[in-house]
mmCIF file of C-alpha atoms in Angstrom:
data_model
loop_
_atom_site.group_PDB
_atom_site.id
_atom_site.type_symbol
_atom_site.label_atom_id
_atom_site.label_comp_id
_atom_site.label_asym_id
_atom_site.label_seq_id
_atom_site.Cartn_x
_atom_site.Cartn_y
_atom_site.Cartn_z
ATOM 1 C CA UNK A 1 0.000 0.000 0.000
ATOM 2 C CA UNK A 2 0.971 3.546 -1.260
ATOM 3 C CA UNK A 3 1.662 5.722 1.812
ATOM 4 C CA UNK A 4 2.565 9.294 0.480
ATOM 5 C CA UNK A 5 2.872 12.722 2.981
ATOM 6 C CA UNK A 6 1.920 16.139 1.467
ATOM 7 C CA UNK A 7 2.644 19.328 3.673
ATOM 8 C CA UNK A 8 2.953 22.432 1.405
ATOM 9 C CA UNK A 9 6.064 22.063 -0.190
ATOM 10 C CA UNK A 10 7.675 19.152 2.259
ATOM 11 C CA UNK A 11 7.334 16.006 0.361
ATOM 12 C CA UNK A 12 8.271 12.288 0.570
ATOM 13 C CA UNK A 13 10.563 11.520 -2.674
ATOM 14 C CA UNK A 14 10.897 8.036 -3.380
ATOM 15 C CA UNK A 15 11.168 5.654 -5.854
ATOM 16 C CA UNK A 16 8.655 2.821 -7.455
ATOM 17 C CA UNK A 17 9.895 -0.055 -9.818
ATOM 18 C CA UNK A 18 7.955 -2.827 -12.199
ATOM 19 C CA UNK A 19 9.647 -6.687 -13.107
ATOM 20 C CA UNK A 20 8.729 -9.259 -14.518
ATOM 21 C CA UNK A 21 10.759 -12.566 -14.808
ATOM 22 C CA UNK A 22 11.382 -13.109 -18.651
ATOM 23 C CA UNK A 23 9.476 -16.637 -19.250
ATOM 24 C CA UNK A 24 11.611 -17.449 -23.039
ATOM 25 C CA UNK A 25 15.112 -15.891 -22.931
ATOM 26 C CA UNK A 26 15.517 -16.469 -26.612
ATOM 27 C CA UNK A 27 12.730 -13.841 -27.186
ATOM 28 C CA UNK A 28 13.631 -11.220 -25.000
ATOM 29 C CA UNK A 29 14.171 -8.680 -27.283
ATOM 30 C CA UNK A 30 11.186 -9.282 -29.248
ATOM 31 C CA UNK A 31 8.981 -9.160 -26.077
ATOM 32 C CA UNK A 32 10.679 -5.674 -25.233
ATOM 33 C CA UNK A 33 10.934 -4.592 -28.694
ATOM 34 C CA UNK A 34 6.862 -5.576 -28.492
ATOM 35 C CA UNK A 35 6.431 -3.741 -24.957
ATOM 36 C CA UNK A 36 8.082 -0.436 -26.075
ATOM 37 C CA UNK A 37 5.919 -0.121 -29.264
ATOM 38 C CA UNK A 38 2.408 -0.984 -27.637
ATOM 39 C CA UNK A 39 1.874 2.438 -27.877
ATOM 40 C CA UNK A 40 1.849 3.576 -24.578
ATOM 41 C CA UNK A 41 6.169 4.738 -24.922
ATOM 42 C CA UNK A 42 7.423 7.470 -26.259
ATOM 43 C CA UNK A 43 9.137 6.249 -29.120
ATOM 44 C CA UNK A 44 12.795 7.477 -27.927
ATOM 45 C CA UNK A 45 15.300 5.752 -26.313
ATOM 46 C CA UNK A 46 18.769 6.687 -24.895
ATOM 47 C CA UNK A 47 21.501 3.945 -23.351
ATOM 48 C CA UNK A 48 22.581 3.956 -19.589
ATOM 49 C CA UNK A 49 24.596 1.038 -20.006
ATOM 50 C CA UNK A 50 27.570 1.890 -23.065
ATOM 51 C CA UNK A 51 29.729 -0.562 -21.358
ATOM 52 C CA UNK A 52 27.327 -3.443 -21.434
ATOM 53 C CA UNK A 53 27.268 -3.153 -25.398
ATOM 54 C CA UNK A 54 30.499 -2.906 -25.423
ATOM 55 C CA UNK A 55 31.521 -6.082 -23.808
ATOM 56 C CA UNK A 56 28.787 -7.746 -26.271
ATOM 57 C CA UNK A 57 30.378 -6.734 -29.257
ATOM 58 C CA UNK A 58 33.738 -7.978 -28.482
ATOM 59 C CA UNK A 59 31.819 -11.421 -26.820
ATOM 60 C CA UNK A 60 30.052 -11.534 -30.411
ATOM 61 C CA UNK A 61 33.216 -10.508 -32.699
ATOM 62 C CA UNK A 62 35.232 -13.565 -30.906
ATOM 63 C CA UNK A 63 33.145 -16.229 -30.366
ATOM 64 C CA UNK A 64 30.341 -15.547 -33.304
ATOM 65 C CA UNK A 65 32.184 -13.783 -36.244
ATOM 66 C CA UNK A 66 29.784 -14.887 -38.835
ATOM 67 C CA UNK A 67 27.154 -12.685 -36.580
ATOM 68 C CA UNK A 68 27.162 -9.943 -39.231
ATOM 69 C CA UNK A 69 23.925 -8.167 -38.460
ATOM 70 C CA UNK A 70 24.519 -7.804 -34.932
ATOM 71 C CA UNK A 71 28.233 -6.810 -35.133
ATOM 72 C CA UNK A 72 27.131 -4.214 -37.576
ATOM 73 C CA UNK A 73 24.582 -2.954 -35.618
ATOM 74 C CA UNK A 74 26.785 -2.816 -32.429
ATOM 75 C CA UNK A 75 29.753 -1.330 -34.401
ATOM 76 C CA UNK A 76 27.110 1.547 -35.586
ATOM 77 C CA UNK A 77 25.619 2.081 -31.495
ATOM 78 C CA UNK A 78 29.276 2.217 -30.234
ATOM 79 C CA UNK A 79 29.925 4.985 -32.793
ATOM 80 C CA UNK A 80 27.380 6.983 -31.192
ATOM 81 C CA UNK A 81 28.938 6.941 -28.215
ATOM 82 C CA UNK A 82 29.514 10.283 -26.388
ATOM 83 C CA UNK A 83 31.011 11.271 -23.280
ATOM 84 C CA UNK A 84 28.772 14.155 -22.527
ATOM 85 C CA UNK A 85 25.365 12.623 -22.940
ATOM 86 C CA UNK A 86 23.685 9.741 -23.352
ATOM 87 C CA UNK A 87 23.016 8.084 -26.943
ATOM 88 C CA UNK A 88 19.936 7.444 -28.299
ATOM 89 C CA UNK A 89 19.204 3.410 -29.354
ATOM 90 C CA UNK A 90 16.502 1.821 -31.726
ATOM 91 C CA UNK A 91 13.887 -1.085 -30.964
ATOM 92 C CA UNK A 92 15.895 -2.952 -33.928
ATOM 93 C CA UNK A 93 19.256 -3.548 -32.050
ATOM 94 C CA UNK A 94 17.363 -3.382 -28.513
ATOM 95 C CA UNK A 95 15.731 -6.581 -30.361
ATOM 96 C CA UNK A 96 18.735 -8.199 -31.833
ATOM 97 C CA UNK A 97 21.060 -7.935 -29.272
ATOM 98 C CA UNK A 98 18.872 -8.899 -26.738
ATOM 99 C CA UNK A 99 17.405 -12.325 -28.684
ATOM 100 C CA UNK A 100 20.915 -12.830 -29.074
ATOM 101 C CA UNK A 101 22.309 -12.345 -25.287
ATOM 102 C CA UNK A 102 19.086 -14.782 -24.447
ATOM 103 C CA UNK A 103 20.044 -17.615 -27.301
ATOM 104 C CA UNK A 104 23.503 -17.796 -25.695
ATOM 105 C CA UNK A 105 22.894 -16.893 -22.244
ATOM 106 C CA UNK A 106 25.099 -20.064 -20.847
ATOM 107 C CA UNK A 107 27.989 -19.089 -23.144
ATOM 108 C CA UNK A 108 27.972 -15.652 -21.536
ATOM 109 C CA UNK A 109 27.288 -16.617 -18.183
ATOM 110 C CA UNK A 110 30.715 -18.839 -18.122
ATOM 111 C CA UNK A 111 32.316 -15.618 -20.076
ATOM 112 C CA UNK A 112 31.594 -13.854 -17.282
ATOM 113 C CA UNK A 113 30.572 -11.039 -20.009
ATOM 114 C CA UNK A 114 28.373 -8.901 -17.766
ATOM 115 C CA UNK A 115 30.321 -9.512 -14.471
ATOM 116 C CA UNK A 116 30.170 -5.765 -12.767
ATOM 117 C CA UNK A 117 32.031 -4.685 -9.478
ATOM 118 C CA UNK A 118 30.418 -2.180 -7.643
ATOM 119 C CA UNK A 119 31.163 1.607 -8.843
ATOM 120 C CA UNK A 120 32.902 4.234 -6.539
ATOM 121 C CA UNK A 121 30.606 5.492 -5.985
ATOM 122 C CA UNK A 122 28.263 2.768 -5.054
ATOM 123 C CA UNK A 123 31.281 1.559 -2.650
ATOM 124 C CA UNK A 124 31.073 5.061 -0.859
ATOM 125 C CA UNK A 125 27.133 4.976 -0.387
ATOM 126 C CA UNK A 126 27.821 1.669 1.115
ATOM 127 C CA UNK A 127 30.107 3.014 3.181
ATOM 128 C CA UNK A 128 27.974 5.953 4.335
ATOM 129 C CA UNK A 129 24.986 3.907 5.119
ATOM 130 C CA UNK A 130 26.995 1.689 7.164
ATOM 131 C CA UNK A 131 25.805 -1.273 5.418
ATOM 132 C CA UNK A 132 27.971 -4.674 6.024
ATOM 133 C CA UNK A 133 26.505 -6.957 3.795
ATOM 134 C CA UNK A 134 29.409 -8.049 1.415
ATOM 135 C CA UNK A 135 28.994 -7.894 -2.995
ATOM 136 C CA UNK A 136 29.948 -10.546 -4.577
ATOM 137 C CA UNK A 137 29.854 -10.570 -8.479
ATOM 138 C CA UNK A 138 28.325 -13.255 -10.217
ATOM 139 C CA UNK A 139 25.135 -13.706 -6.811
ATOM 140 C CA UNK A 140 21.897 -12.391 -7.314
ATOM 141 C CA UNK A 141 20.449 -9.359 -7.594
ATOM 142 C CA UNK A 142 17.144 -8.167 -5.851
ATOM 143 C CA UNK A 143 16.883 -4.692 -6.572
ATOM 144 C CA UNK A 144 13.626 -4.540 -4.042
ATOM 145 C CA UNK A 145 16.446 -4.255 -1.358
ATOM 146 C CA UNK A 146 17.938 -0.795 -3.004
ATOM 147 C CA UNK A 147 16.332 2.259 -2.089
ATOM 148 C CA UNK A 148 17.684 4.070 -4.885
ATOM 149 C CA UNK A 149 18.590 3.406 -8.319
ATOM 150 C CA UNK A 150 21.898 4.660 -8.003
ATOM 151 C CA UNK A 151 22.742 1.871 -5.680
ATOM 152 C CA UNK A 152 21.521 -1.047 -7.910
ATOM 153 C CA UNK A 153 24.651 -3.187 -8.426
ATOM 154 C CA UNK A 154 25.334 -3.479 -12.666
ATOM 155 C CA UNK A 155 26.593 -6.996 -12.420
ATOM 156 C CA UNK A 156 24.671 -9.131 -14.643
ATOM 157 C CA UNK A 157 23.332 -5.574 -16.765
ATOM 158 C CA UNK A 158 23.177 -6.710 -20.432
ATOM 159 C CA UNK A 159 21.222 -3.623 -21.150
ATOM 160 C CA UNK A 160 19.977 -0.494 -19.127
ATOM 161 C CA UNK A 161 17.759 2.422 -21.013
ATOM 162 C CA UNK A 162 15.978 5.104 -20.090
ATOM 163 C CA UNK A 163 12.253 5.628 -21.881
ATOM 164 C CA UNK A 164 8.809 7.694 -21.353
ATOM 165 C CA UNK A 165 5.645 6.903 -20.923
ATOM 166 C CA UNK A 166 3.277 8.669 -23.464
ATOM 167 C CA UNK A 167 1.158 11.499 -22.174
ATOM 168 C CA UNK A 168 -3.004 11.311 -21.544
ATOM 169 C CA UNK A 169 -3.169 13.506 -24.066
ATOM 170 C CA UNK A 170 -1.484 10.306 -26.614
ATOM 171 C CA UNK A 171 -4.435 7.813 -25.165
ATOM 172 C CA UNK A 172 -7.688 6.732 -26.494
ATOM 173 C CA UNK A 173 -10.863 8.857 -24.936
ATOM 174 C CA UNK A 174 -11.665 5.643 -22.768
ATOM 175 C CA UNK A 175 -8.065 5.121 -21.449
ATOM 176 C CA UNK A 176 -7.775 9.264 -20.794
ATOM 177 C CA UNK A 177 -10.591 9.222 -18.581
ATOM 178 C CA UNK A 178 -9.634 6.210 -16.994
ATOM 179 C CA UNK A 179 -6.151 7.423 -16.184
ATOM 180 C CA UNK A 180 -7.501 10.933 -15.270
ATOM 181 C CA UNK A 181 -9.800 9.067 -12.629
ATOM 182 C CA UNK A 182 -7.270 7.537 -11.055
ATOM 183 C CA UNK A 183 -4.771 9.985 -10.608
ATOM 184 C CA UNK A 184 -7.576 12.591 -9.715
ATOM 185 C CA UNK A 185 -8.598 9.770 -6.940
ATOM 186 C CA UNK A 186 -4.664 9.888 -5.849
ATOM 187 C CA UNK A 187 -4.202 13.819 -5.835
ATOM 188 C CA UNK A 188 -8.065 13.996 -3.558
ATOM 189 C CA UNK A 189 -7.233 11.204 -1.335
ATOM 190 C CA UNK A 190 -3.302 12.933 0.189
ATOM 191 C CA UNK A 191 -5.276 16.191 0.533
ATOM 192 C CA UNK A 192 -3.188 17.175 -2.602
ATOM 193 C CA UNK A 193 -6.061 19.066 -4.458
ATOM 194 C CA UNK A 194 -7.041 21.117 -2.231
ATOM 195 C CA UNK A 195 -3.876 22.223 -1.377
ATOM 196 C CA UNK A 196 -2.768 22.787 -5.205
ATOM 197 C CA UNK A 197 -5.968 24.369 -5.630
ATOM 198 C CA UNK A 198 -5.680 27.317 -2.797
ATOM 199 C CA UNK A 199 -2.460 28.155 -5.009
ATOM 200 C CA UNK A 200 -3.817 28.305 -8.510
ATOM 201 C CA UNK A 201 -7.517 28.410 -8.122
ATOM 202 C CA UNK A 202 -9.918 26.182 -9.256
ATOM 203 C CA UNK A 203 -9.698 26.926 -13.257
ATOM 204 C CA UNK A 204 -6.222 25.279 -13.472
ATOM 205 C CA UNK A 205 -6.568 21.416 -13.500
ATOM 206 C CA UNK A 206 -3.440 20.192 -12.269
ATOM 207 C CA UNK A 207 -4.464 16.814 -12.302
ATOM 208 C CA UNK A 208 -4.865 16.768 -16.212
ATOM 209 C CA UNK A 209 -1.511 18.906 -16.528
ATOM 210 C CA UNK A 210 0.293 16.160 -14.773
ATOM 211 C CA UNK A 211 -0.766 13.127 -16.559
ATOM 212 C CA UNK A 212 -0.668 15.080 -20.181
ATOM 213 C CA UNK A 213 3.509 15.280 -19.484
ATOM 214 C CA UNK A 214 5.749 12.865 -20.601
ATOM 215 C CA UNK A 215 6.611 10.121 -17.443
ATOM 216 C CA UNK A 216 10.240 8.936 -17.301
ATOM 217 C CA UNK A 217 11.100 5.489 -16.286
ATOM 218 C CA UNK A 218 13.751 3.246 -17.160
ATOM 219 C CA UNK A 219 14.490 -0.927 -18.469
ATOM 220 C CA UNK A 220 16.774 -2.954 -17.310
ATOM 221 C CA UNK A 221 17.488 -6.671 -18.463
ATOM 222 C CA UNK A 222 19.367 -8.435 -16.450
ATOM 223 C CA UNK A 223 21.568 -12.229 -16.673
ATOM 224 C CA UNK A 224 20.845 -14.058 -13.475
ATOM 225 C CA UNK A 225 23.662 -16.529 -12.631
ATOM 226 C CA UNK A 226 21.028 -19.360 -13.094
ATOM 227 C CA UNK A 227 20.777 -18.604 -16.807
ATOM 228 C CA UNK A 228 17.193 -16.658 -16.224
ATOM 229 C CA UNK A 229 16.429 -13.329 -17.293
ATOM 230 C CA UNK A 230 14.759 -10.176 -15.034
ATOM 231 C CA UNK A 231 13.775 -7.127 -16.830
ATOM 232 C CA UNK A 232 12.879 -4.283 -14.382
ATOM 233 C CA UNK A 233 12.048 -0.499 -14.099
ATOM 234 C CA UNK A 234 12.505 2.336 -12.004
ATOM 235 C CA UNK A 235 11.242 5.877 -11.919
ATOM 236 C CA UNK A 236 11.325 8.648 -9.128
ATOM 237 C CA UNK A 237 8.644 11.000 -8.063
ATOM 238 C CA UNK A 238 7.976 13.125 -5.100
ATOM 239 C CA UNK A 239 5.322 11.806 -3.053
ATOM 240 C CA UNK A 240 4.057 9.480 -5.541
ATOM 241 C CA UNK A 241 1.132 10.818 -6.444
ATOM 242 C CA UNK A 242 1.435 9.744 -9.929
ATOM 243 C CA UNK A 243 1.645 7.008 -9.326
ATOM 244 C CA UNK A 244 -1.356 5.316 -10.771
ATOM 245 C CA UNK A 245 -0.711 6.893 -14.178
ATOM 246 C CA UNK A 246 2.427 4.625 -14.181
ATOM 247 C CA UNK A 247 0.548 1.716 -12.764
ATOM 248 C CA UNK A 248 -2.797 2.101 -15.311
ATOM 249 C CA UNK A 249 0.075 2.348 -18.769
ATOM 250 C CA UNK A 250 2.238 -0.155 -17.750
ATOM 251 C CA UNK A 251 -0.673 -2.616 -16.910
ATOM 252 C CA UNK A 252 -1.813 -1.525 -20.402
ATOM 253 C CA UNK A 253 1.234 -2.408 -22.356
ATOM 254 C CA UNK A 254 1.659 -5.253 -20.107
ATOM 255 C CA UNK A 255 -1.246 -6.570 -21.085
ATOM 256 C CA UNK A 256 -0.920 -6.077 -24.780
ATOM 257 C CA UNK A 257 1.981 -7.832 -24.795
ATOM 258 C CA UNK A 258 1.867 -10.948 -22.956
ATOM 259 C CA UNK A 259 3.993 -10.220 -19.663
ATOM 260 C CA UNK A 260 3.168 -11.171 -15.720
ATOM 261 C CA UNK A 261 4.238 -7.805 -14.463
ATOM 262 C CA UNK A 262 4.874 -6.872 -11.117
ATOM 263 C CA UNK A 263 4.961 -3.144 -9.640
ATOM 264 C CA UNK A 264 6.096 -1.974 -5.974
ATOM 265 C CA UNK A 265 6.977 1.212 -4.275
ATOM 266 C CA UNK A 266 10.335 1.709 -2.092
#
């Protein structure tokens, strides 16, 4: 159960997440090539993960030379590459490379071809929070434990992007007022429309503003050391309150595309 606290401008920021546990690794990048164009994403992408590619290209150029259409495609991503922001990808390679990491998932497994150690960074948090527990590369990961994102070990990470999900404004006249019901039910119930309303009066919907943006959220597909695939999600918002815009799209595309998926707040 959602538990959010409004109090003028003092508000609980936290983070939610969706998974689901990928069912036939050998078409995981059709299922998320089929999840991304259900029509409820934005139809732009951009990489988190430039080293994960990386390390599949130069698995796929050694052990699978006569891969020509996924070298090619990989040799054309890593040319994108850019220090000072991220780089946009296409459903196409998200697709191949993907169907291609899940065909040969036990090959890359003893590889070790995703194995991560923690970042700096991530080894400092740890260190500030006091926590004991030891990382080992190569165990599994349950992100439910993490807090924040930024803490989420990368071991295992074939592929992490960051996406939208499409404004109301983008949905069918059933699914808008649907989606403007719920998050209207969300704003009422933490007192939040009153209070927005004593600032800008009651001509200015704020609920329909806020569900007519753009939502960002990310993927993440990750190689379990059993040989199974997770693909999971995160997104941050203060308070939560939209919340069930997130919940109603992704159940949508879920849906549409064959998945079990699960969603939880931190």
């Amino acid at each position: 159960m959602l538990q959010a606290h409004w109090s003028g401008y003092e508000i609980d920021s936290s983070e939610a997440a969706y998974e689901w546990k990928v069912k036939e690794p050998e078409k995981l990048g059709t299922l998320v090539r089929s999840l991304l164009s259900s029509g409820y994403f934005v139809r732009s992408y951009y990489l988190l993960s430039e080293l994960s590619l990386q390390r599949l290209r130069d698995y796929a150029a050694a052990n699978d030379p006569d891969e020509t259409k996924l070298l090619a495609a990989l040799d054309k991503q890593i040319a994108k590459f850019n220090d000072r922001r991220f780089t946009t990808v296409g459903v196409r390679i998200i697709e191949q490379l993907l169907n291609y990491a899940g065909a040969h998932r036990q090959e890359l497994l003893a590889a070790q071809t995703f194995r991560f150690e923690l970042t700096q960074q991530q080894q400092e948090m740890r260190e500030d929070y006091g926590d004991d527990e030891e990382f080992e590369p190569g165990g599994f990961i349950d992100e439910g434990i993490y807090y924040s994102s930024q803490e989420i070990p990368w071991d295992g990470v074939v592929l992490d992007m960051g996406c939208q999900l499409v404004g109301a404004d983008k949905l069918a006249p059933t699914e808008q007022r649907k989606a403007y019901k719920a998050v209207h039910a969300s704003y009422k119930q933490v007192g939040l429309l009153d209070e927005l309303g004593s600032w800008f009066g009651p001509a200015r919907d704020v609920v329909q503003e806020a569900i007519n943006r753009r939502h960002d959220l990310s993927l993440r597909a990750r190689l379990n050391p059993d040989a199974t695939f997770t693909t999971t999600g995160r997104w941050m918002d203060d308070g939560q309150f939209i919340l069930p815009y997130y919940e109603y799209l992704l159940e949508l595309a879920a849906k549409k595309t064959g998945i079990d998926l699960g969603l939880y707040v931190l």
